[in-house]
Short mmCIF file of C-alpha atoms in Angstrom, two decimals:
data_model
loop_
_atom_site.label_atom_id
_atom_site.label_comp_id
_atom_site.label_asym_id
_atom_site.label_seq_id
_atom_site.Cartn_x
_atom_site.Cartn_y
_atom_site.Cartn_z
CA UNK X 253 31.26 100.52 124.78
CA UNK X 254 33.75 101.69 122.76
CA UNK X 255 37.27 100.86 124.23
CA UNK X 256 38.94 104.13 125.54
CA UNK X 257 42.38 104.38 123.38
CA UNK X 258 45.61 103.53 124.96
CA UNK X 259 46.99 106.09 125.96
CA UNK X 260 50.39 107.13 123.87
CA UNK X 261 53.97 105.88 124.33
CA UNK X 262 55.73 108.64 127.09
CA UNK X 263 57.44 110.80 125.35
CA UNK X 264 61.41 110.77 125.93
CA UNK X 265 62.58 113.50 127.91
CA UNK X 266 65.83 113.19 126.88
CA UNK X 267 66.35 115.36 123.81
CA UNK X 268 69.10 115.20 122.57
CA UNK X 269 72.63 114.35 124.24
CA UNK X 270 74.11 115.80 126.84
CA UNK X 271 76.89 115.01 129.59
CA UNK X 272 75.22 112.47 131.08
CA UNK X 273 73.81 110.47 128.39
CA UNK X 274 77.59 110.70 126.69
CA UNK X 275 78.43 109.51 129.88
CA UNK X 276 76.39 106.50 130.54
CA UNK X 277 76.73 105.47 126.96
CA UNK X 278 80.42 105.60 126.54
CA UNK X 279 80.59 103.68 129.93
CA UNK X 280 78.71 101.33 128.02
CA UNK X 281 82.09 100.48 126.07
CA UNK X 282 84.16 100.99 128.82
CA UNK X 283 85.55 104.23 128.90
CA UNK X 284 85.54 107.33 131.82
CA UNK X 285 84.71 110.70 130.60
CA UNK X 286 85.22 113.40 132.60
CA UNK X 287 81.85 115.74 132.91
CA UNK X 288 83.89 118.50 131.12
CA UNK X 289 84.81 116.60 128.59
CA UNK X 290 81.27 114.88 127.85
CA UNK X 291 79.81 117.76 128.15
CA UNK X 292 81.64 119.03 125.21
CA UNK X 293 81.29 115.86 123.23
CA UNK X 294 77.74 116.34 123.62
CA UNK X 295 77.67 119.82 122.37
CA UNK X 296 79.83 118.40 119.04
CA UNK X 297 77.40 115.44 118.05
CA UNK X 298 73.85 117.77 118.53
CA UNK X 299 75.51 120.23 116.36
CA UNK X 300 75.74 117.26 113.94
CA UNK X 301 73.21 115.34 114.37
CA UNK X 302 70.99 118.24 113.72
CA UNK X 303 73.03 119.28 110.43
CA UNK X 304 72.33 116.23 109.48
CA UNK X 305 68.83 115.27 110.67
CA UNK X 306 66.89 116.51 107.18
CA UNK X 307 68.39 114.02 105.67
CA UNK X 308 67.83 111.19 107.29
CA UNK X 309 63.86 112.27 107.61
CA UNK X 310 63.80 112.18 103.59
CA UNK X 311 65.41 108.08 103.84
CA UNK X 312 63.11 106.07 102.26
CA UNK X 313 62.07 103.11 104.28
CA UNK X 314 64.33 100.48 102.00
CA UNK X 315 67.07 102.32 101.82
CA UNK X 316 70.12 100.05 102.65
CA UNK X 317 73.20 101.34 104.03
CA UNK X 318 76.11 101.93 101.48
CA UNK X 319 79.48 100.83 103.24
CA UNK X 320 80.80 100.36 100.38
CA UNK X 321 79.84 102.31 97.63
CA UNK X 322 79.00 101.44 94.04
CA UNK X 323 77.83 103.77 91.00
CA UNK X 324 78.25 102.16 87.28
CA UNK X 325 79.48 104.27 84.61
CA UNK X 326 76.36 104.34 82.93
CA UNK X 327 73.95 105.34 86.27
CA UNK X 328 76.85 108.26 86.77
CA UNK X 329 76.68 109.73 83.54
CA UNK H 58 123.29 117.40 86.16
CA UNK H 59 124.40 118.81 90.06
CA UNK H 60 122.84 118.02 93.09
CA UNK H 61 120.61 121.47 93.42
CA UNK H 62 119.06 120.10 89.39
CA UNK H 63 118.45 117.19 90.38
CA UNK H 64 116.50 117.40 93.38
CA UNK H 65 115.04 119.98 91.12
CA UNK H 66 113.35 117.28 88.58
CA UNK H 67 110.00 116.05 88.97
CA UNK H 68 109.61 111.90 89.42
CA UNK H 69 108.27 111.42 86.01
CA UNK H 70 111.91 113.71 84.76
CA UNK H 71 114.09 111.76 87.22
CA UNK H 72 112.96 108.06 86.14
CA UNK H 73 113.82 109.06 82.73
CA UNK H 74 116.87 110.79 83.18
CA UNK H 75 118.02 107.21 85.36
CA UNK H 76 116.37 105.06 82.15
CA UNK H 77 118.76 107.27 79.61
CA UNK H 78 121.39 107.67 82.15
CA UNK H 79 121.95 111.33 82.32
CA UNK H 80 121.94 110.58 86.49
CA UNK H 81 122.62 108.10 88.77
CA UNK H 82 120.33 106.50 90.85
CA UNK H 83 123.06 106.84 93.49
CA UNK H 84 123.46 110.94 92.53
CA UNK H 85 119.54 111.26 92.89
CA UNK H 86 120.10 109.81 96.11
CA UNK H 87 122.42 111.47 97.70
CA UNK H 88 121.38 114.39 96.56
CA UNK H 89 117.91 113.80 97.72
CA UNK H 90 119.11 112.62 101.14
CA UNK H 91 121.42 115.65 101.53
CA UNK H 92 118.61 118.03 100.72
CA UNK H 93 116.57 116.68 103.56
CA UNK H 94 118.96 117.20 106.00
CA UNK H 95 119.24 120.34 104.56
CA UNK H 96 115.46 121.06 105.37
CA UNK H 97 114.46 118.88 107.82
CA UNK H 98 115.27 121.40 110.49
CA UNK H 99 112.97 123.85 109.66
CA UNK H 100 110.58 121.77 108.23
CA UNK H 101 110.03 118.55 110.36
CA UNK H 102 109.24 116.74 107.29
CA UNK H 103 110.62 113.46 108.19
CA UNK H 104 109.60 111.30 111.64
CA UNK H 105 113.05 109.13 109.85
CA UNK H 106 115.41 108.95 107.84
CA UNK H 107 117.49 105.53 106.56
CA UNK H 108 119.90 107.03 104.92
CA UNK H 109 122.31 104.11 104.15
CA UNK H 110 119.83 101.21 103.60
CA UNK H 111 118.40 103.56 100.63
CA UNK H 112 121.87 103.89 99.19
CA UNK H 113 123.07 101.35 99.00
CA UNK H 114 119.37 100.67 97.04
CA UNK H 115 120.56 102.99 94.59
CA UNK H 116 123.81 101.28 94.29
CA UNK H 117 121.67 98.15 93.42
CA UNK H 118 119.14 100.20 90.79
CA UNK H 119 122.39 101.44 89.49
CA UNK H 120 124.22 97.91 89.06
CA UNK H 121 120.64 96.44 87.63
CA UNK H 122 120.51 99.42 85.13
CA UNK H 123 123.81 98.28 83.72
CA UNK H 124 122.96 95.00 83.14
CA UNK H 125 120.07 95.96 81.25
CA UNK H 126 117.30 95.10 83.68
CA UNK H 127 114.64 97.98 84.60
CA UNK H 128 112.44 97.33 87.25
CA UNK H 129 109.48 99.10 86.12
CA UNK H 130 108.68 103.28 85.76
CA UNK H 131 109.84 104.55 88.75
CA UNK H 132 113.26 102.76 88.50
CA UNK H 133 115.76 103.80 91.06
CA UNK H 134 113.54 107.08 92.01
CA UNK H 135 113.41 108.07 95.82
CA UNK H 136 110.25 107.99 97.79
CA UNK H 137 109.49 108.62 101.22
CA UNK H 138 106.66 107.91 102.75
CA UNK H 139 103.69 109.49 105.45
CA UNK H 140 104.35 106.70 108.12
CA UNK H 141 101.30 104.60 108.29
CA UNK H 142 102.41 102.15 105.39
CA UNK H 143 103.74 98.92 107.10
CA UNK H 144 106.87 97.59 105.96
CA UNK H 145 107.65 93.71 107.48
CA UNK H 146 109.60 93.87 110.52
CA UNK H 147 109.98 97.77 110.75
CA UNK H 148 107.89 99.96 113.13
CA UNK H 149 105.28 102.66 112.07
CA UNK H 150 105.04 105.18 114.09
CA UNK H 151 101.21 106.78 112.76
CA UNK H 152 102.63 109.57 114.06
CA UNK H 153 101.91 108.01 117.83
CA UNK H 154 103.26 107.42 120.71
CA UNK H 155 101.23 104.28 121.18
CA UNK H 156 102.12 102.96 117.87
CA UNK H 157 105.64 104.33 118.20
CA UNK H 158 108.03 101.00 118.84
CA UNK H 159 105.31 98.29 117.15
CA UNK H 160 107.17 96.41 114.46
CA UNK H 161 104.69 95.33 111.87
CA UNK H 162 104.09 92.10 110.55
CA UNK H 163 103.39 92.27 106.84
CA UNK H 164 104.47 95.20 103.86
CA UNK H 165 101.76 96.81 102.58
CA UNK H 166 100.55 96.16 99.05
CA UNK H 167 100.96 100.28 98.12
CA UNK H 168 104.13 99.54 98.86
CA UNK H 169 104.97 95.89 97.34
CA UNK H 170 104.28 97.47 94.53
CA UNK H 171 105.97 101.17 94.60
CA UNK H 172 108.86 98.61 94.99
CA UNK H 173 107.74 96.51 92.53
CA UNK H 174 107.97 99.51 89.76
CA UNK H 175 111.70 99.94 91.19
CA UNK H 176 111.05 102.74 93.66
CA UNK H 177 113.34 103.04 96.34
CA UNK H 178 111.98 104.78 99.74
CA UNK H 179 114.73 106.08 102.17
CA UNK H 180 112.31 107.67 104.87
CA UNK H 181 109.57 107.71 106.61
CA UNK H 182 107.44 111.43 107.01
CA UNK H 183 105.47 112.69 109.85
CA UNK H 184 101.79 112.97 109.78
CA UNK H 185 98.81 114.03 112.13
CA UNK H 186 98.43 111.60 115.28
CA UNK H 187 96.39 108.63 113.30
CA UNK H 188 95.95 110.72 110.16
CA UNK H 189 92.76 112.00 112.21
CA UNK H 190 93.98 115.84 112.33
CA UNK H 191 94.18 118.50 108.73
CA UNK H 192 96.67 120.56 110.27
CA UNK H 193 100.18 118.67 110.78
CA UNK H 194 100.52 119.47 113.57
CA UNK H 195 101.59 116.45 115.99
CA UNK H 196 101.90 116.76 118.96
CA UNK H 197 104.52 113.44 120.15
CA UNK H 198 107.27 114.64 116.91
CA UNK H 199 106.75 118.55 116.88
CA UNK H 200 104.33 119.90 114.21
CA UNK H 201 104.95 120.15 110.47
CA UNK H 202 106.14 123.32 108.68
CA UNK H 203 105.25 125.38 105.69
CA UNK H 204 107.98 125.50 103.18
CA UNK H 205 106.46 128.61 101.69
CA UNK H 206 106.52 129.97 105.09
CA UNK H 207 107.35 127.99 107.74
CA UNK H 208 104.91 129.94 110.42
CA UNK H 209 102.24 128.34 108.46
CA UNK H 210 100.28 125.03 107.89
CA UNK H 211 101.21 122.55 105.67
CA UNK H 212 97.95 121.23 105.82
CA UNK H 213 96.98 117.15 107.49
CA UNK H 214 96.97 114.46 108.46
CA UNK H 215 99.91 114.49 104.91
CA UNK H 216 101.66 116.64 106.37
CA UNK H 217 105.37 115.35 106.08
CA UNK H 218 104.06 114.19 102.61
CA UNK H 219 103.55 117.88 101.22
CA UNK H 220 106.24 119.69 103.02
CA UNK H 221 108.47 117.25 101.94
CA UNK H 222 108.21 117.00 98.04
CA UNK H 223 107.12 121.09 98.08
CA UNK H 224 110.66 121.65 99.83
CA UNK H 225 112.32 118.55 97.03
CA UNK H 226 113.23 117.01 99.87
CA UNK H 227 111.70 113.78 98.14
CA UNK H 228 110.47 113.22 94.04
CA UNK H 229 107.56 112.24 96.11
CA UNK H 230 105.57 110.62 98.52
CA UNK H 231 102.25 108.32 99.49
CA UNK H 232 99.88 110.13 101.66
CA UNK H 233 96.68 109.07 102.69
CA UNK H 234 93.17 110.58 102.25
CA UNK H 235 89.68 109.84 104.79
CA UNK H 236 88.56 113.34 104.69
CA UNK H 237 91.39 116.00 102.89
CA UNK H 238 94.31 114.20 104.06
CA UNK H 239 95.75 114.77 100.53
CA UNK H 240 94.07 117.45 99.40
CA UNK H 241 94.51 120.10 102.32
CA UNK H 242 98.18 119.59 102.49
CA UNK H 243 98.67 119.89 98.65
CA UNK H 244 96.46 123.05 98.14
CA UNK H 245 98.92 124.33 101.24
CA UNK H 246 101.98 123.08 99.90
CA UNK H 247 100.98 124.15 96.00
CA UNK H 248 101.11 120.54 94.52
CA UNK H 249 99.39 117.86 93.16
CA UNK H 250 97.06 115.45 95.50
CA UNK H 251 94.86 112.47 94.36
CA UNK H 252 92.09 111.27 96.79
CA UNK H 253 91.36 108.33 94.04
CA UNK H 254 87.90 106.44 93.98
CA UNK H 255 86.95 104.59 97.31
CA UNK H 256 88.37 101.05 96.80
CA UNK H 257 90.84 102.57 93.60
CA UNK H 258 94.26 101.05 95.77
CA UNK H 259 94.84 98.57 98.40
CA UNK H 260 94.36 99.24 101.71
CA UNK H 261 96.02 96.30 103.34
CA UNK H 262 98.89 97.55 105.69
CA UNK H 263 97.94 100.59 105.54
CA UNK H 264 97.08 102.08 108.81
CA UNK H 265 92.96 102.53 108.89
CA UNK H 266 90.92 105.42 109.87
CA UNK H 267 87.82 105.08 109.15
CA UNK H 268 87.43 101.95 106.63
CA UNK H 269 84.86 103.13 104.81
CA UNK H 270 86.01 106.90 103.59
CA UNK H 271 89.85 105.84 103.34
CA UNK H 272 91.89 106.17 100.12
CA UNK H 273 95.68 106.10 99.94
CA UNK H 274 97.36 108.44 97.02
CA UNK H 275 99.77 110.09 96.00
CA UNK H 276 100.98 113.92 97.09
CA UNK H 277 103.85 114.81 93.70
CA UNK H 278 104.96 118.41 92.40
CA UNK H 279 102.99 117.45 89.03
CA UNK H 280 100.04 115.61 88.01
CA UNK H 281 102.01 113.83 85.60
CA UNK H 282 103.66 112.38 88.56
CA UNK H 283 100.52 111.48 90.18
CA UNK H 284 99.00 109.64 87.11
CA UNK H 285 102.77 107.63 87.22
CA UNK H 286 102.17 107.10 91.07
CA UNK H 287 98.34 105.82 91.05
CA UNK H 288 98.95 103.70 87.82
CA UNK H 289 101.71 101.73 90.01
CA UNK H 290 99.68 101.64 92.94
CA UNK H 291 96.31 100.98 92.07
CA UNK H 292 94.47 98.14 91.45
CA UNK H 293 92.77 94.44 93.07
CA UNK H 294 94.82 92.70 95.69
CA UNK H 295 92.82 89.85 97.28
CA UNK H 296 94.62 90.85 100.24
CA UNK H 297 91.91 93.82 101.01
CA UNK H 298 88.55 92.35 99.06
CA UNK H 299 87.41 96.16 98.58
CA UNK H 300 90.03 96.80 96.72
CA UNK H 301 87.98 97.24 93.52
CA UNK H 302 89.10 94.57 90.40
CA UNK H 303 87.62 98.13 88.15
CA UNK H 304 90.97 97.72 85.21
CA UNK H 305 93.46 100.27 85.70
CA UNK H 306 93.71 102.35 82.37
CA UNK H 307 97.77 103.42 81.99
CA UNK H 308 96.81 107.05 83.27
CA UNK H 309 100.19 108.16 82.01
CA UNK H 310 99.47 107.64 78.01
CA UNK H 311 96.55 109.22 78.26
CA UNK H 312 97.58 112.25 79.82
CA UNK H 313 97.63 114.13 76.49
CA UNK H 314 94.42 114.48 75.82
CA UNK H 315 93.25 117.56 73.98
CA UNK H 316 90.49 119.58 77.00
CA UNK H 317 88.86 120.07 73.69
CA UNK H 318 84.95 119.23 74.00
CA UNK H 319 85.31 118.73 78.11
CA UNK H 320 82.51 119.81 79.87
CA UNK H 321 83.69 121.20 83.30
CA UNK H 322 80.87 121.42 86.00
CA UNK H 323 80.61 124.71 88.11
CA UNK H 324 78.58 125.88 91.03
CA UNK H 325 77.81 128.44 93.11
CA UNK H 326 76.27 126.87 96.27
CA UNK H 327 77.60 124.91 98.66
CA UNK H 328 81.31 124.89 98.13
CA UNK H 329 82.13 129.07 97.21
CA UNK H 330 79.77 129.49 100.59
CA UNK H 331 82.13 131.74 102.43
CA UNK H 332 84.69 132.49 100.05
CA UNK H 333 87.87 134.47 101.38
CA UNK H 334 87.83 136.80 98.16
CA UNK H 335 91.09 135.96 96.76
CA UNK H 336 90.73 132.87 96.83
CA UNK H 337 87.81 133.25 94.73
CA UNK H 338 89.71 135.41 92.38
CA UNK H 339 92.73 132.49 92.10
CA UNK H 340 89.06 129.80 91.52
CA UNK H 341 87.58 132.07 89.12
CA UNK H 342 90.57 132.74 87.51
CA UNK H 343 91.18 128.63 86.94
CA UNK H 344 88.51 127.78 85.49
CA UNK H 345 88.81 131.00 82.83
CA UNK H 346 92.36 128.95 82.33
CA UNK H 347 90.14 125.63 81.82
CA UNK H 348 87.72 127.65 79.19
CA UNK H 349 90.59 128.65 77.78
CA UNK H 350 92.47 125.30 76.85
CA UNK H 351 88.77 124.27 75.31
CA UNK H 352 87.02 123.34 77.50
CA UNK H 353 83.20 124.06 78.19
CA UNK H 354 82.04 125.53 80.99
CA UNK H 355 78.36 124.14 82.19
CA UNK H 356 76.59 125.71 85.67
CA UNK H 357 74.68 122.98 87.49
CA UNK H 358 72.53 123.02 90.65
CA UNK H 359 73.82 120.90 93.43
CA UNK H 360 71.57 119.24 95.80
CA UNK H 361 71.85 119.55 99.69
CA UNK H 362 75.68 119.13 100.19
CA UNK H 363 75.33 120.36 104.06
CA UNK H 364 73.51 117.60 105.85
CA UNK H 365 75.83 114.72 104.21
CA UNK H 366 79.08 116.65 104.75
CA UNK H 367 77.58 116.79 108.21
CA UNK H 368 76.94 113.24 108.36
CA UNK H 369 80.78 112.22 106.85
CA UNK H 370 81.77 113.33 110.44
CA UNK H 371 80.01 111.33 112.25
CA UNK H 372 80.62 108.18 110.41
CA UNK H 373 84.79 109.27 109.93
CA UNK H 374 84.63 109.96 114.16
CA UNK H 375 82.92 106.05 115.05
CA UNK H 376 84.39 103.99 113.10
CA UNK H 377 88.08 105.98 113.87
CA UNK H 378 86.13 105.15 117.44
CA UNK H 379 85.24 101.71 116.91
CA UNK H 380 89.21 101.22 115.73
CA UNK H 381 90.72 102.81 118.99
CA UNK H 382 87.92 101.50 121.36
CA UNK H 383 90.72 98.95 123.08
CA UNK H 384 93.52 102.12 123.43
CA UNK H 385 90.81 104.23 124.55
CA UNK H 386 89.89 101.81 127.32
CA UNK H 387 93.52 101.15 128.42
CA UNK H 388 96.19 104.26 127.45
CA UNK H 389 94.06 107.08 126.56
CA UNK H 390 96.40 109.17 128.13
CA UNK H 391 98.82 108.66 125.33
CA UNK H 392 96.68 109.85 122.88
CA UNK H 393 97.46 113.86 122.60
CA UNK H 394 94.78 116.45 123.45
CA UNK H 395 92.82 117.04 120.21
CA UNK H 396 92.91 113.42 119.38
CA UNK H 397 91.64 112.38 122.09
CA UNK H 398 88.32 114.70 121.65
CA UNK H 399 87.76 113.78 118.09
CA UNK H 400 87.79 109.68 119.17
CA UNK H 401 86.06 110.36 122.55
CA UNK H 402 83.22 112.48 119.79
CA UNK H 403 83.31 109.19 117.81
CA UNK H 404 82.24 107.21 120.65
CA UNK H 405 79.17 108.44 121.57
CA UNK H 406 77.91 108.55 118.16
CA UNK H 407 74.29 105.72 118.46
CA UNK H 408 74.92 102.61 116.13
CA UNK H 409 71.48 104.58 114.84
CA UNK H 410 72.67 107.35 114.15
CA UNK H 411 75.71 105.96 112.70
CA UNK H 412 73.59 103.66 110.45
CA UNK H 413 70.86 106.31 109.18
CA UNK H 414 74.57 108.41 108.11
CA UNK H 415 75.64 105.65 105.66
CA UNK H 416 72.13 104.67 104.31
CA UNK H 417 72.22 108.40 103.25
CA UNK H 418 75.69 107.85 100.60
CA UNK H 419 74.00 105.48 98.63
CA UNK H 420 71.17 108.12 97.08
CA UNK H 421 73.47 110.94 97.92
CA UNK H 422 76.68 109.07 95.76
CA UNK H 423 73.59 109.04 92.85
CA UNK H 424 72.03 112.52 93.58
CA UNK H 425 75.44 114.28 93.49
CA UNK H 426 76.13 111.89 90.14
CA UNK H 427 73.02 112.88 88.70
CA UNK H 428 73.33 116.84 89.30
CA UNK H 429 77.01 116.84 87.98
CA UNK H 430 77.37 113.78 85.47
CA UNK H 431 74.40 114.75 83.58
CA UNK H 432 76.14 117.72 82.39
CA UNK H 433 79.13 117.55 82.48
CA UNK H 434 82.74 114.93 82.60
CA UNK H 435 83.96 116.99 85.74
CA UNK H 436 83.04 119.70 88.65
CA UNK H 437 85.80 122.32 89.25
CA UNK H 438 85.16 123.85 93.41
CA UNK H 439 87.62 125.49 95.59
CA UNK H 440 89.51 122.57 97.91
CA UNK H 441 89.37 125.17 101.35
CA UNK H 442 87.71 128.04 101.91
CA UNK H 443 90.37 130.34 103.40
CA UNK H 444 94.19 131.49 103.14
CA UNK H 445 96.57 129.13 104.81
CA UNK H 446 96.72 129.70 108.41
CA UNK H 447 99.28 130.09 110.79
CA UNK H 448 100.13 127.07 113.18
CA UNK H 449 99.39 129.21 115.78
CA UNK H 450 96.30 129.93 115.07
CA UNK H 451 95.04 126.60 114.24
CA UNK H 452 96.70 125.42 118.01
CA UNK H 453 93.17 125.03 118.77
CA UNK H 454 93.22 121.97 121.30
CA UNK H 455 90.61 119.58 122.49
CA UNK H 456 86.98 121.56 123.24
CA UNK H 457 84.31 122.93 121.18
CA UNK H 458 86.10 125.03 119.25
CA UNK H 459 88.59 122.14 117.45
CA UNK H 460 85.89 120.75 116.33
CA UNK H 461 84.42 124.26 114.10
CA UNK H 462 87.77 124.65 113.38
CA UNK H 463 88.44 120.84 111.94
CA UNK H 464 84.98 120.64 109.97
CA UNK H 465 85.99 124.27 108.54
CA UNK H 466 88.98 123.13 107.59
CA UNK H 467 87.61 120.09 105.50
CA UNK H 468 84.43 121.45 105.09
CA UNK H 469 84.89 121.56 100.76
CA UNK H 470 87.07 118.14 100.90
CA UNK H 471 84.84 115.49 103.02
CA UNK H 472 82.12 115.27 101.06
CA UNK H 473 83.98 113.67 98.67
CA UNK H 474 85.23 110.96 101.02
CA UNK H 475 81.59 110.68 101.55
CA UNK H 476 80.63 109.72 97.99
CA UNK H 477 84.08 107.62 97.23
CA UNK H 478 84.67 110.07 93.95
CA UNK H 479 88.02 110.94 93.21
CA UNK H 480 89.29 114.29 93.59
CA UNK H 481 92.09 115.97 91.86
CA UNK H 482 93.87 118.56 93.94
CA UNK H 483 95.36 121.09 91.09
CA UNK H 484 97.82 124.00 91.97
CA UNK H 485 95.80 127.14 91.22
CA UNK H 486 98.01 129.91 91.70
CA UNK H 487 99.41 132.25 94.38
CA UNK H 488 98.42 134.93 96.98
CA UNK H 489 99.40 138.13 97.58
CA UNK H 490 101.08 136.45 100.59
CA UNK H 491 103.30 134.21 98.51
CA UNK H 492 101.32 130.98 99.96
CA UNK H 493 99.77 128.49 97.08
CA UNK H 494 95.95 127.52 96.37
CA UNK H 495 94.44 125.13 94.39
CA UNK H 496 90.94 123.65 93.00
CA UNK H 497 89.92 119.97 93.28
CA UNK H 498 88.28 118.53 90.22
CA UNK H 499 86.39 116.26 90.86
CA UNK H 500 85.66 113.34 88.70
CA UNK H 501 83.37 110.12 88.37
CA UNK H 502 83.77 106.44 90.17
CA UNK H 503 86.97 105.32 88.85
CA UNK H 504 87.82 108.27 85.51
CA UNK H 505 91.03 109.47 87.62
CA UNK H 506 92.31 109.69 84.35
CA UNK H 507 89.72 112.29 82.73
CA UNK H 508 91.02 114.66 85.61
CA UNK H 509 94.78 113.50 84.55
CA UNK H 510 94.18 114.50 81.66
CA UNK H 511 92.79 118.00 82.59
CA UNK H 512 94.87 119.05 85.30
CA UNK H 513 97.90 117.92 82.99
CA UNK H 514 96.72 120.31 80.29
CA UNK H 515 96.41 122.94 83.06
CA UNK H 516 99.78 122.50 84.68
CA UNK H 517 101.43 123.25 81.16
CA UNK H 518 99.76 125.93 80.49
CA UNK H 519 99.80 127.52 83.65
CA UNK H 520 103.74 126.80 85.35
CA UNK H 521 102.38 127.08 89.34
CA UNK H 522 103.96 123.97 90.37
CA UNK H 523 107.27 125.40 88.83
CA UNK H 524 108.08 127.68 91.56
CA UNK H 525 109.76 126.33 94.34
CA UNK H 526 109.52 128.24 97.48
CA UNK H 527 113.25 127.05 98.28
CA UNK H 528 115.02 130.88 98.20
#
């Protein structure tokens, strides 16, 4: 008898940052945010992440973070 | 030479005049101190002026010269700097309430190099609080006003640097640029300003904002002055491991290169979105000017910049929030509303998102460089897409509107920081309302020399830099 495939993991209920998630996250580093401030942060952060996401999706798995940028003259010409 | 003629000199012209004994350093200092006192009530560009100490230093410089000692290429030249460059034992306000009484433990490498070159610092300049604001507002020390129209913003965060140098109240000034903080005030105040390659100038002893985006450079009246000052402050530094050991060329000696054969790229993508028509026509005229000087203009097809520009916002916010986390926990009420709100955004950027943004940078730099520098030596694009707004129009507090306004002002400049590439802001004429605007020339890593040569030739041909806001 073929084993029944495991159910896929439950999809996160949280699709985007909201006031509660921001309050919790920021609270973990010791900063208290009023609800209106947290809601404003969430709206701005969601907009930034949405706009950057197409580039995230195209990143190859092996890509390392380039904190310190270096491109040789030969490579850039 | 009278005081008005002295303050009208560029830094390089004054340095030559001092060495030729046509002007004394003391006379130059007296002239600039008097002029600074005259413009300060209108422009609020200084946070502090150290007149007595500076005059004493100028007398020493004159005495040294009389003995035949020339310290360096800026011997006896009065300068003032954005108040974020530490000098041992002296408080650096960083435009903030929090550090206003904090004595710096050591002197920044940039200031040490300017001192060694003979420059004399006579004051510290207004700036956005913690260099985190592109307009020139400061709620602790008062807003900085534009010398071309005091109702208008100077741009920021190097607001005092832009206003003081444009108003002839300093011969040159250091600024810093994390998302456009040299190029915006250079544009709105009609100056040359270089955001050098990331790593070109040591950041030791300079207030940090976003360590992977921060750069240090001068705002000056001429491109020649920019080349002169960058040549003094650039180079490796054991106190800053991120300062590059790439040799520093003699920028000033390379200024006179002809533009014939230089390939200048232009594009209609991203940088020209939603442009004010008058600014667009001045940018177009600037490009035609370079063509008349012999440059070959080539069209380039850019990759999609928009996601990278948004990633840049998150990198700056996250790195700044990490730097400020302790004070955000303990002294949140000591920040202005706007800066606090921008830092809080950074606290909420998840580590994964921040690192995804950093992972974009290498590939983005390669893609941008391949698109531009395979065909050209320089990319010619506007620094801003709009006319200079007023201080009142951009006094937007800390809500959602604020982030949109901030991101609009830095939209065309912060990508240069994301790539780490050198960007030179060069005046490109005046609008009908009499306000200056500029273009930025973006070059290959560590190729500031080519940008300076192009900008210098353009300035000699146009003379925009010779106009003064002084009535």
